[in-house]
Amino acid sequence: NQPKKPRGKNIQQHLQEVRERKRKEQEEREQQQQNHSAGTILKRKKQKLQPKKKGLNEVRGMDYQLGRFRNGVQYLSRQDIEKITKNKKLR
């Protein structure tokens, strides 16, 4: 003998449960908003830090190249020059 399969829910009953659940969630949300205005602290989602965007002309991947190339000329930023001078001081 195989066990009997559970019968499906009546769709009207299911929709009624969903409506009831949504109504309760809405009431809880309104209650939280009222509590918030009363001075209670709510938990907030932490925002993820977005990575800094690199310049369009920089080479992706490993930083083996200093600066940027434009029209066959290498341009160095202040940060690139500082990297070079720091490396020389360490030697």
mmCIF file with all atom_site columns, C-alpha atoms in Angstrom:
data_model
loop_
_atom_site.group_PDB
_atom_site.id
_atom_site.type_symbol
_atom_site.label_atom_id
_atom_site.label_alt_id
_atom_site.label_comp_id
_atom_site.label_asym_id
_atom_site.label_entity_id
_atom_site.label_seq_id
_atom_site.pdbx_PDB_ins_code
_atom_site.Cartn_x
_atom_site.Cartn_y
_atom_site.Cartn_z
_atom_site.occupancy
_atom_site.B_iso_or_equiv
_atom_site.pdbx_formal_charge
_atom_site.auth_seq_id
_atom_site.auth_comp_id
_atom_site.auth_asym_id
_atom_site.auth_atom_id
_atom_site.pdbx_PDB_model_num
ATOM 1  C CA . ASN A 1 1  ? 0.000   0.000  0.000   1.00 0.00 ? 1  ASN A CA 1
ATOM 2  C CA . GLN A 1 2  ? 1.220   3.456  -0.893  1.00 0.00 ? 2  GLN A CA 1
ATOM 3  C CA . PRO A 1 3  ? 0.486   6.336  1.472   1.00 0.00 ? 3  PRO A CA 1
ATOM 4  C CA . LYS A 1 4  ? -2.277  8.637  0.311   1.00 0.00 ? 4  LYS A CA 1
ATOM 5  C CA . LYS A 1 5  ? -1.174  11.872 -1.301  1.00 0.00 ? 5  LYS A CA 1
ATOM 6  C CA . PRO A 1 6  ? -2.237  14.995 0.568   1.00 0.00 ? 6  PRO A CA 1
ATOM 7  C CA . ARG A 1 7  ? -5.161  16.689 -1.109  1.00 0.00 ? 7  ARG A CA 1
ATOM 8  C CA . GLY A 1 8  ? -4.582  20.113 -2.589  1.00 0.00 ? 8  GLY A CA 1
ATOM 9  C CA . LYS A 1 9  ? -5.887  23.183 -0.821  1.00 0.00 ? 9  LYS A CA 1
ATOM 10 C CA . ASN A 1 10 ? -9.055  24.817 -1.945  1.00 0.00 ? 10 ASN A CA 1
ATOM 11 C CA . ILE A 1 11 ? -7.957  27.809 -4.048  1.00 0.00 ? 11 ILE A CA 1
ATOM 12 C CA . GLN A 1 12 ? -10.420 30.141 -2.318  1.00 0.00 ? 12 GLN A CA 1
ATOM 13 C CA . GLN A 1 13 ? -9.111  29.068 1.082   1.00 0.00 ? 13 GLN A CA 1
ATOM 14 C CA . HIS A 1 14 ? -5.521  29.545 -0.076  1.00 0.00 ? 14 HIS A CA 1
ATOM 15 C CA . LEU A 1 15 ? -6.238  33.037 -1.457  1.00 0.00 ? 15 LEU A CA 1
ATOM 16 C CA . GLN A 1 16 ? -7.965  33.964 1.798   1.00 0.00 ? 16 GLN A CA 1
ATOM 17 C CA . GLU A 1 17 ? -4.882  32.853 3.793   1.00 0.00 ? 17 GLU A CA 1
ATOM 18 C CA . VAL A 1 18 ? -2.584  34.852 1.517   1.00 0.00 ? 18 VAL A CA 1
ATOM 19 C CA . ARG A 1 19 ? -4.755  37.976 1.893   1.00 0.00 ? 19 ARG A CA 1
ATOM 20 C CA . GLU A 1 20 ? -4.802  37.531 5.661   1.00 0.00 ? 20 GLU A CA 1
ATOM 21 C CA . ARG A 1 21 ? -1.004  37.135 5.800   1.00 0.00 ? 21 ARG A CA 1
ATOM 22 C CA . LYS A 1 22 ? -0.476  40.249 3.654   1.00 0.00 ? 22 LYS A CA 1
ATOM 23 C CA . ARG A 1 23 ? -2.906  42.243 5.812   1.00 0.00 ? 23 ARG A CA 1
ATOM 24 C CA . LYS A 1 24 ? -1.004  41.232 8.972   1.00 0.00 ? 24 LYS A CA 1
ATOM 25 C CA . GLU A 1 25 ? 2.338   42.176 7.389   1.00 0.00 ? 25 GLU A CA 1
ATOM 26 C CA . GLN A 1 26 ? 0.902   45.555 6.386   1.00 0.00 ? 26 GLN A CA 1
ATOM 27 C CA . GLU A 1 27 ? -0.332  46.145 9.940   1.00 0.00 ? 27 GLU A CA 1
ATOM 28 C CA . GLU A 1 28 ? 3.094   45.222 11.333  1.00 0.00 ? 28 GLU A CA 1
ATOM 29 C CA . ARG A 1 29 ? 4.748   47.631 8.902   1.00 0.00 ? 29 ARG A CA 1
ATOM 30 C CA . GLU A 1 30 ? 2.388   50.428 9.946   1.00 0.00 ? 30 GLU A CA 1
ATOM 31 C CA . GLN A 1 31 ? 3.053   49.612 13.607  1.00 0.00 ? 31 GLN A CA 1
ATOM 32 C CA . GLN A 1 32 ? 6.806   49.808 13.010  1.00 0.00 ? 32 GLN A CA 1
ATOM 33 C CA . GLN A 1 33 ? 6.404   53.171 11.292  1.00 0.00 ? 33 GLN A CA 1
ATOM 34 C CA . GLN A 1 34 ? 4.436   54.469 14.267  1.00 0.00 ? 34 GLN A CA 1
ATOM 35 C CA . ASN A 1 35 ? 7.074   53.125 16.657  1.00 0.00 ? 35 ASN A CA 1
ATOM 36 C CA . HIS A 1 36 ? 9.768   54.754 14.565  1.00 0.00 ? 36 HIS A CA 1
ATOM 37 C CA . SER A 1 37 ? 8.092   58.130 14.797  1.00 0.00 ? 37 SER A CA 1
ATOM 38 C CA . ALA A 1 38 ? 7.815   57.576 18.568  1.00 0.00 ? 38 ALA A CA 1
ATOM 39 C CA . GLY A 1 39 ? 11.595  57.233 18.790  1.00 0.00 ? 39 GLY A CA 1
ATOM 40 C CA . THR A 1 40 ? 12.205  53.484 18.802  1.00 0.00 ? 40 THR A CA 1
ATOM 41 C CA . ILE A 1 41 ? 15.071  52.143 16.707  1.00 0.00 ? 41 ILE A CA 1
ATOM 42 C CA . LEU A 1 42 ? 14.382  49.877 13.740  1.00 0.00 ? 42 LEU A CA 1
ATOM 43 C CA . LYS A 1 43 ? 16.831  47.424 12.245  1.00 0.00 ? 43 LYS A CA 1
ATOM 44 C CA . ARG A 1 44 ? 18.132  48.545 8.882   1.00 0.00 ? 44 ARG A CA 1
ATOM 45 C CA . LYS A 1 45 ? 19.754  46.568 6.121   1.00 0.00 ? 45 LYS A CA 1
ATOM 46 C CA . LYS A 1 46 ? 23.440  47.345 5.724   1.00 0.00 ? 46 LYS A CA 1
ATOM 47 C CA . GLN A 1 47 ? 24.324  48.787 2.367   1.00 0.00 ? 47 GLN A CA 1
ATOM 48 C CA . LYS A 1 48 ? 27.034  46.957 0.485   1.00 0.00 ? 48 LYS A CA 1
ATOM 49 C CA . LEU A 1 49 ? 30.024  49.082 -0.372  1.00 0.00 ? 49 LEU A CA 1
ATOM 50 C CA . GLN A 1 50 ? 30.414  49.449 -4.108  1.00 0.00 ? 50 GLN A CA 1
ATOM 51 C CA . PRO A 1 51 ? 33.925  48.981 -5.465  1.00 0.00 ? 51 PRO A CA 1
ATOM 52 C CA . LYS A 1 52 ? 35.606  52.072 -6.863  1.00 0.00 ? 52 LYS A CA 1
ATOM 53 C CA . LYS A 1 53 ? 35.421  52.365 -10.620 1.00 0.00 ? 53 LYS A CA 1
ATOM 54 C CA . LYS A 1 54 ? 38.759  52.475 -12.378 1.00 0.00 ? 54 LYS A CA 1
ATOM 55 C CA . GLY A 1 55 ? 39.496  54.921 -15.152 1.00 0.00 ? 55 GLY A CA 1
ATOM 56 C CA . LEU A 1 56 ? 38.522  53.924 -18.656 1.00 0.00 ? 56 LEU A CA 1
ATOM 57 C CA . ASN A 1 57 ? 42.085  54.061 -19.951 1.00 0.00 ? 57 ASN A CA 1
ATOM 58 C CA . GLU A 1 58 ? 43.692  51.912 -17.254 1.00 0.00 ? 58 GLU A CA 1
ATOM 59 C CA . VAL A 1 59 ? 44.772  48.355 -17.925 1.00 0.00 ? 59 VAL A CA 1
ATOM 60 C CA . ARG A 1 60 ? 42.686  45.765 -16.081 1.00 0.00 ? 60 ARG A CA 1
ATOM 61 C CA . GLY A 1 61 ? 44.186  42.922 -14.114 1.00 0.00 ? 61 GLY A CA 1
ATOM 62 C CA . MET A 1 62 ? 47.591  43.171 -12.525 1.00 0.00 ? 62 MET A CA 1
ATOM 63 C CA . ASP A 1 63 ? 49.091  46.597 -11.919 1.00 0.00 ? 63 ASP A CA 1
ATOM 64 C CA . TYR A 1 64 ? 52.254  46.033 -13.882 1.00 0.00 ? 64 TYR A CA 1
ATOM 65 C CA . GLN A 1 65 ? 51.831  49.261 -15.820 1.00 0.00 ? 65 GLN A CA 1
ATOM 66 C CA . LEU A 1 66 ? 52.116  52.691 -14.274 1.00 0.00 ? 66 LEU A CA 1
ATOM 67 C CA . GLY A 1 67 ? 50.000  55.541 -15.531 1.00 0.00 ? 67 GLY A CA 1
ATOM 68 C CA . ARG A 1 68 ? 48.047  55.691 -18.759 1.00 0.00 ? 68 ARG A CA 1
ATOM 69 C CA . PHE A 1 69 ? 49.007  55.719 -22.392 1.00 0.00 ? 69 PHE A CA 1
ATOM 70 C CA . ARG A 1 70 ? 47.421  58.336 -24.618 1.00 0.00 ? 70 ARG A CA 1
ATOM 71 C CA . ASN A 1 71 ? 48.556  58.834 -28.213 1.00 0.00 ? 71 ASN A CA 1
ATOM 72 C CA . GLY A 1 72 ? 51.791  56.969 -27.533 1.00 0.00 ? 72 GLY A CA 1
ATOM 73 C CA . VAL A 1 73 ? 52.665  59.089 -24.477 1.00 0.00 ? 73 VAL A CA 1
ATOM 74 C CA . GLN A 1 74 ? 52.707  57.715 -20.939 1.00 0.00 ? 74 GLN A CA 1
ATOM 75 C CA . TYR A 1 75 ? 50.972  59.970 -18.411 1.00 0.00 ? 75 TYR A CA 1
ATOM 76 C CA . LEU A 1 76 ? 51.734  59.453 -14.705 1.00 0.00 ? 76 LEU A CA 1
ATOM 77 C CA . SER A 1 77 ? 49.401  60.524 -11.930 1.00 0.00 ? 77 SER A CA 1
ATOM 78 C CA . ARG A 1 78 ? 50.594  61.819 -8.571  1.00 0.00 ? 78 ARG A CA 1
ATOM 79 C CA . GLN A 1 79 ? 49.810  58.419 -7.025  1.00 0.00 ? 79 GLN A CA 1
ATOM 80 C CA . ASP A 1 80 ? 51.966  56.677 -9.637  1.00 0.00 ? 80 ASP A CA 1
ATOM 81 C CA . ILE A 1 81 ? 54.877  59.026 -8.932  1.00 0.00 ? 81 ILE A CA 1
ATOM 82 C CA . GLU A 1 82 ? 54.487  58.434 -5.176  1.00 0.00 ? 82 GLU A CA 1
ATOM 83 C CA . LYS A 1 83 ? 54.645  54.651 -5.753  1.00 0.00 ? 83 LYS A CA 1
ATOM 84 C CA . ILE A 1 84 ? 57.899  55.058 -7.676  1.00 0.00 ? 84 ILE A CA 1
ATOM 85 C CA . THR A 1 85 ? 59.517  57.323 -5.072  1.00 0.00 ? 85 THR A CA 1
ATOM 86 C CA . LYS A 1 86 ? 58.442  55.059 -2.178  1.00 0.00 ? 86 LYS A CA 1
ATOM 87 C CA . ASN A 1 87 ? 59.997  52.029 -3.881  1.00 0.00 ? 87 ASN A CA 1
ATOM 88 C CA . LYS A 1 88 ? 63.274  53.915 -4.381  1.00 0.00 ? 88 LYS A CA 1
ATOM 89 C CA . LYS A 1 89 ? 63.347  54.986 -0.714  1.00 0.00 ? 89 LYS A CA 1
ATOM 90 C CA . LEU A 1 90 ? 62.896  51.377 0.432   1.00 0.00 ? 90 LEU A CA 1
ATOM 91 C CA . ARG A 1 91 ? 65.945  50.171 -1.523  1.00 0.00 ? 91 ARG A CA 1
#
